[in-house]
PDB file of C-alpha atoms in Angstrom:
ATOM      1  CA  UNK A   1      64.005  68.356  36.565  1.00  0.00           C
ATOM      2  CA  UNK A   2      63.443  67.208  32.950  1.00  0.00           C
ATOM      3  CA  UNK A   3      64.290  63.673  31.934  1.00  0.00           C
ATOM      4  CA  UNK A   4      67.107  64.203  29.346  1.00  0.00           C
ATOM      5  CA  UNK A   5      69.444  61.338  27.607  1.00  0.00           C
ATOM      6  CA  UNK A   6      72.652  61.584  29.204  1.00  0.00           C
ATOM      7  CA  UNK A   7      73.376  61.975  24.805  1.00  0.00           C
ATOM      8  CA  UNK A   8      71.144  65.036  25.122  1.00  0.00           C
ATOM      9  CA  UNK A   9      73.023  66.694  27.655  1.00  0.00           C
ATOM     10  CA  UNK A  10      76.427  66.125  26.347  1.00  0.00           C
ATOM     11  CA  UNK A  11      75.727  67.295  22.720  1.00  0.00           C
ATOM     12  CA  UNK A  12      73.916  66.383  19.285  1.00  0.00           C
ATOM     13  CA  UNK A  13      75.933  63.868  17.754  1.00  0.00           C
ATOM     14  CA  UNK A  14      73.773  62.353  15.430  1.00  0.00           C
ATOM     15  CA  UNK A  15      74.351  61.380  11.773  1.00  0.00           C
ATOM     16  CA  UNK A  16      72.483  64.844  10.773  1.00  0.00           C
ATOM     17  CA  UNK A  17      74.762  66.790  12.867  1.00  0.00           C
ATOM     18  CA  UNK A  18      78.185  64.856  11.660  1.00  0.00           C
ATOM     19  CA  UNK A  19      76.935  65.204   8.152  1.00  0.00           C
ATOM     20  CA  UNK A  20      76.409  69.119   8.441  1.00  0.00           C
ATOM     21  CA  UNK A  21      79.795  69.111   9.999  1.00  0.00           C
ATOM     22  CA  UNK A  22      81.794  67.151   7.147  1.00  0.00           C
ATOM     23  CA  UNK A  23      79.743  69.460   4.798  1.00  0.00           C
ATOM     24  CA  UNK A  24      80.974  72.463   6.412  1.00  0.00           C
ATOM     25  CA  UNK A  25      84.695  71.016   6.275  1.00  0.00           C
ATOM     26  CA  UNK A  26      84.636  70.750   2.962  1.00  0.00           C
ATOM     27  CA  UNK A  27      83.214  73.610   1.806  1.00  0.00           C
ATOM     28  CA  UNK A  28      85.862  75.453   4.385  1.00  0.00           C
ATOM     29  CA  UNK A  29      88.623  73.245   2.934  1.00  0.00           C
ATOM     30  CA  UNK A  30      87.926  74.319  -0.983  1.00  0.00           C
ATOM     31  CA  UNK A  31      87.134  78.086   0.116  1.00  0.00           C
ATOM     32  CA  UNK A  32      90.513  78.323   1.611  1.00  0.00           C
ATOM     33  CA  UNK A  33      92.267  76.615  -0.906  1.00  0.00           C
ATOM     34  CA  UNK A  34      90.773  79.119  -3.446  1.00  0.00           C
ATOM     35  CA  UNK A  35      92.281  81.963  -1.414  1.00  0.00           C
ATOM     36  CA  UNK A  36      95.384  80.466  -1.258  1.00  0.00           C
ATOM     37  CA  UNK A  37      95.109  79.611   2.757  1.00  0.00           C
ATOM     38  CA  UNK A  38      95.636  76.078   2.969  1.00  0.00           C
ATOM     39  CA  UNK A  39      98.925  74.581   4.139  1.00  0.00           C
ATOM     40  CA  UNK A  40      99.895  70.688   3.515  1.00  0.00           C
ATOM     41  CA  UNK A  41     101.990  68.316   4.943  1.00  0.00           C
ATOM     42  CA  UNK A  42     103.551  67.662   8.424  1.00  0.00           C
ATOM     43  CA  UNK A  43     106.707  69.224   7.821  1.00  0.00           C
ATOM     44  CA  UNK A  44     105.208  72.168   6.232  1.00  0.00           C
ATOM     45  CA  UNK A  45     102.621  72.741   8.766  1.00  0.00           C
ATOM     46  CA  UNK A  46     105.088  72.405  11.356  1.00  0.00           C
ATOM     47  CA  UNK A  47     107.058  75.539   9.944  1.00  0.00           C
ATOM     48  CA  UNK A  48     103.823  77.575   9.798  1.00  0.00           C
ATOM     49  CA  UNK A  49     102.716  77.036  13.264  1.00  0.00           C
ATOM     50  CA  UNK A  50     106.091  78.372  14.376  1.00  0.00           C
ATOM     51  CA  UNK A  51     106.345  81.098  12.181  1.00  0.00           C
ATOM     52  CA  UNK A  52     102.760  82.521  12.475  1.00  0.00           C
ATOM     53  CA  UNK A  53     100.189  80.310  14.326  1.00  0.00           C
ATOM     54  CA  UNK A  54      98.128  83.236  15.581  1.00  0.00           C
ATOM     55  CA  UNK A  55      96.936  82.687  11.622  1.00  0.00           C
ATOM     56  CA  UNK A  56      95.730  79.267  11.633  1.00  0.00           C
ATOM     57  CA  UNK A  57      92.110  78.861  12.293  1.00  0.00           C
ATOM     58  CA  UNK A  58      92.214  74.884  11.755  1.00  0.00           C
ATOM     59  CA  UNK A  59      94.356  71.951  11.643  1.00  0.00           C
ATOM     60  CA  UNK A  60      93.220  68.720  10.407  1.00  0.00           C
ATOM     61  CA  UNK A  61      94.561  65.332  10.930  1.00  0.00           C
ATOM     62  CA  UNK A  62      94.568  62.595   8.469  1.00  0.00           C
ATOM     63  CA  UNK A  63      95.149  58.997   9.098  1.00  0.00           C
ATOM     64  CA  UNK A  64      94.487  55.943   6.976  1.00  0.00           C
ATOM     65  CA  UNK A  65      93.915  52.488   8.768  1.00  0.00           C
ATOM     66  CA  UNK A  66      97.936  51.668   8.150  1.00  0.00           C
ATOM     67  CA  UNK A  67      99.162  55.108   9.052  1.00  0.00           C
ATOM     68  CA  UNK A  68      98.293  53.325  13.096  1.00  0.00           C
ATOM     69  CA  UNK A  69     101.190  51.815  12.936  1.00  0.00           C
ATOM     70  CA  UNK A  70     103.834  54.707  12.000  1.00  0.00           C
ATOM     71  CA  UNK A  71     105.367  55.828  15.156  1.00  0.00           C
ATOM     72  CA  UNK A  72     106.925  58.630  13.483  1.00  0.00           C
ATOM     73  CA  UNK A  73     103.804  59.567  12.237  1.00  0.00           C
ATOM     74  CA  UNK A  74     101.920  59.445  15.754  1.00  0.00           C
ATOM     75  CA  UNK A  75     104.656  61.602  17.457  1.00  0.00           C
ATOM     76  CA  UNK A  76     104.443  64.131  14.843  1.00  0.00           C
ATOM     77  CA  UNK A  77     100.539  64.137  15.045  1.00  0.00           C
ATOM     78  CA  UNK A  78     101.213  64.005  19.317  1.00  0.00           C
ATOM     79  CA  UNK A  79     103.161  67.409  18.860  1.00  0.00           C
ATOM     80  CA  UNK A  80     100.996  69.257  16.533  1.00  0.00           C
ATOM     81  CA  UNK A  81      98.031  68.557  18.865  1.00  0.00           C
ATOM     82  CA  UNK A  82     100.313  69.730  21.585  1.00  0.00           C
ATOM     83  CA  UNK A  83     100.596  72.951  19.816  1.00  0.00           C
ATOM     84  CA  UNK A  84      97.399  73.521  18.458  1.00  0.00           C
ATOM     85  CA  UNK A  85      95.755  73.184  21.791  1.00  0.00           C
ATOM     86  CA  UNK A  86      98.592  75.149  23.590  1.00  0.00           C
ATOM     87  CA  UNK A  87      97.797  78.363  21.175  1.00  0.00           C
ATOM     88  CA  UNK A  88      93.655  78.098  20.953  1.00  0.00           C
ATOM     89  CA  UNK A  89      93.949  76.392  17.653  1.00  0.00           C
ATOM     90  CA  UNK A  90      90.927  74.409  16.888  1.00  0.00           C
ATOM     91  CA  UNK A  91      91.875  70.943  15.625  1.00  0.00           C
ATOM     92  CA  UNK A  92      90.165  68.079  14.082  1.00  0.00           C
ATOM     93  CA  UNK A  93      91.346  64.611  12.723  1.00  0.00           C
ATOM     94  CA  UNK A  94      89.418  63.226   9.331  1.00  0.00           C
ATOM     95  CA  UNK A  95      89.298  59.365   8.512  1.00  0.00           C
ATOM     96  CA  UNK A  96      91.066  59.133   5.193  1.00  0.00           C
ATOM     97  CA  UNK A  97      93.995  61.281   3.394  1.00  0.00           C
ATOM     98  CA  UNK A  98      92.534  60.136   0.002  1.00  0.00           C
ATOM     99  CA  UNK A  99      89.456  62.098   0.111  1.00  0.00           C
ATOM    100  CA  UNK A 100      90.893  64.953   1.743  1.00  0.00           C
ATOM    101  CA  UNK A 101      93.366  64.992  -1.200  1.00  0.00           C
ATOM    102  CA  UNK A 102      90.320  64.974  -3.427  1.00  0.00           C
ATOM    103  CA  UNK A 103      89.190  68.013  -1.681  1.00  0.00           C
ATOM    104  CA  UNK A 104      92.092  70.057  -1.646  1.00  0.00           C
ATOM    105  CA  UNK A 105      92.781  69.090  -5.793  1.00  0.00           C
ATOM    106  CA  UNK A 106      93.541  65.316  -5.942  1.00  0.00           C
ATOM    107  CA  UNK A 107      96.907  63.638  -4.488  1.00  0.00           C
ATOM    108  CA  UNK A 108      99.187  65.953  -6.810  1.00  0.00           C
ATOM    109  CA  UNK A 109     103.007  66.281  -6.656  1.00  0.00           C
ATOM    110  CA  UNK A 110     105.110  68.952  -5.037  1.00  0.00           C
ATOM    111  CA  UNK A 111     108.469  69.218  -6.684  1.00  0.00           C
ATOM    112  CA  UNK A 112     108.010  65.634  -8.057  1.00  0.00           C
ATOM    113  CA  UNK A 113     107.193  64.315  -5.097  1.00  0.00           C
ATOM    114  CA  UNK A 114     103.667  62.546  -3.215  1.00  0.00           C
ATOM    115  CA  UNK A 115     102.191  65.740  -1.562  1.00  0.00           C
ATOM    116  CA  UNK A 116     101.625  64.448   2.372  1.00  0.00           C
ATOM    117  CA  UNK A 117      98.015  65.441   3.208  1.00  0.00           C
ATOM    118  CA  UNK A 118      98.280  63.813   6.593  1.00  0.00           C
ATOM    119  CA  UNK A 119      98.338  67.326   8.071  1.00  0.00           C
ATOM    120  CA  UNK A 120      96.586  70.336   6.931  1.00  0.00           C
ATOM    121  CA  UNK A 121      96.263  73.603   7.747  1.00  0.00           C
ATOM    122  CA  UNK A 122      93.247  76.254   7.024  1.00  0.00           C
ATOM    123  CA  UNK A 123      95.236  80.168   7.593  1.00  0.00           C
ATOM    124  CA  UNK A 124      93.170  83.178   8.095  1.00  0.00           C
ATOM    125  CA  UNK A 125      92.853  84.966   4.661  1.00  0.00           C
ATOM    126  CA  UNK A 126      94.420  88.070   4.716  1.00  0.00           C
ATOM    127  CA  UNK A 127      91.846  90.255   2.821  1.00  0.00           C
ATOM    128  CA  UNK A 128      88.216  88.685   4.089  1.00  0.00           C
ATOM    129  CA  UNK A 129      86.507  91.066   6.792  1.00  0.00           C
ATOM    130  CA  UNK A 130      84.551  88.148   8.454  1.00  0.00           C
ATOM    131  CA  UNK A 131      84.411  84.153   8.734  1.00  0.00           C
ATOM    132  CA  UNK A 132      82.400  81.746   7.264  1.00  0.00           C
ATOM    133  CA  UNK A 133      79.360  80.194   8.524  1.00  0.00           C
ATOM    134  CA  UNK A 134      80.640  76.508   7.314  1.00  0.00           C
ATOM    135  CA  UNK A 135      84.274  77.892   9.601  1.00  0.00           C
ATOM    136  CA  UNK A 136      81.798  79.125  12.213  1.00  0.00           C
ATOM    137  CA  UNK A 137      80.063  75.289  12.168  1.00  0.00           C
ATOM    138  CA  UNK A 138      83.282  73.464  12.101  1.00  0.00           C
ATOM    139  CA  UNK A 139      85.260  75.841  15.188  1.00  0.00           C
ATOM    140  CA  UNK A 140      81.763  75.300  16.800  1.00  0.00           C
ATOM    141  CA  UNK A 141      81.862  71.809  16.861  1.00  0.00           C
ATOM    142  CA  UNK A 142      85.442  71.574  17.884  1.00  0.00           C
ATOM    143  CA  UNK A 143      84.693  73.650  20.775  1.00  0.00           C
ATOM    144  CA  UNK A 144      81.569  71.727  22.225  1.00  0.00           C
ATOM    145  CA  UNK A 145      83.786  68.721  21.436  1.00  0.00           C
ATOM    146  CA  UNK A 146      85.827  70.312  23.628  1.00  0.00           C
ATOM    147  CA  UNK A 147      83.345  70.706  26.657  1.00  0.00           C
ATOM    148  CA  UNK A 148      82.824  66.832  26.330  1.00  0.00           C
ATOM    149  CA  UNK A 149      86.668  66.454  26.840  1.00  0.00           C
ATOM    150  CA  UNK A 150      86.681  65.123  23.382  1.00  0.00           C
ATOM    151  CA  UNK A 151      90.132  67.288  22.580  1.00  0.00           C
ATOM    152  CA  UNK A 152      90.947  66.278  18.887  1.00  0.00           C
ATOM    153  CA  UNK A 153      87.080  65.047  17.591  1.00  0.00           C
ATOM    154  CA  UNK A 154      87.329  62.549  14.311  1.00  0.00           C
ATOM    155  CA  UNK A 155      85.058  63.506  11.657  1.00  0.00           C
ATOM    156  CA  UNK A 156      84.279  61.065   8.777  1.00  0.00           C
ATOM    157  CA  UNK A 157      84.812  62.033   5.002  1.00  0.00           C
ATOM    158  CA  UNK A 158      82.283  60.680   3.040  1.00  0.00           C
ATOM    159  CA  UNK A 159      83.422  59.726  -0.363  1.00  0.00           C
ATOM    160  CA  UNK A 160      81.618  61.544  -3.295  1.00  0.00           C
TER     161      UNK A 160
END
């Protein structure tokens, strides 16, 4: 019997490994957005996952330190992850809307109003044959966080 960490059996989560993961968000976040398979906003989300959520590969999360205290907020995010996980969809929560909304093309408006990048999601594009290694990373980590009963894992944004 080898003497392994009990961090060692459960998983890599070291800095290294949450940096490669953040880097492969990214990089999966502005590919799909170039393709045109990125959906934003709670409401908006919401309609996608009922009308086709065998297309969504990933949902993200995204909660600033005072969006704790919106209830509204928290049942919304309490339903989505209730759906995602119902219909395989891997899911992920990120520590700040601000840099995902860098990301995805800066906090623009939508009809004259704030877009809402509390929820996004990444859709399958219709015309690529295979994934992504940096999609591959991500759905990979969701799934081992998944093992460790870790349902909805929190990655951190770095700011650029």
């Amino acid at each position: 019997i080898s003497s392994m960490t009990f961090e060692e059996l459960n998983g890599d989560c070291s800095v290294e490994r949450m940096d490669s993961v953040s880097k492969a968000l990214e990089e999966v976040l502005s590919s799909a957005l170039l393709q045109g398979c990125i959906t934003v906003g709670v409401y908006e989300a919401a309609k996608s996952l009922n009308v086709d959520p065998d297309n969504v590969v990933l949902c993200i999360l995204a909660t600033d330190d005072e969006d704790v205290k919106d209830v509204a907020l928290q049942i919304h995010f309490t339903l989505i992850q209730a759906f995602c996980c119902e219909n395989d969809i891997n899911i992920l929560r990120v520590n700040t809307t601000r840099r995902l909304a860098e990301i995805l093309g800066g906090g623009g408006k939508q009809g004259g109003e704030q877009m809402d990048f509390h929820c996004v999601l990444v859709t399958s594009p219709r015309t690529s044959t295979g994934k992504s290694q940096a999609l591959w990373t991500v759905n990979h980590f969701c799934q081992e966080s998944r093992c460790m009963d870790q349902w909805v894992p929190i990655i951190n944004l770095p700011e650029r």
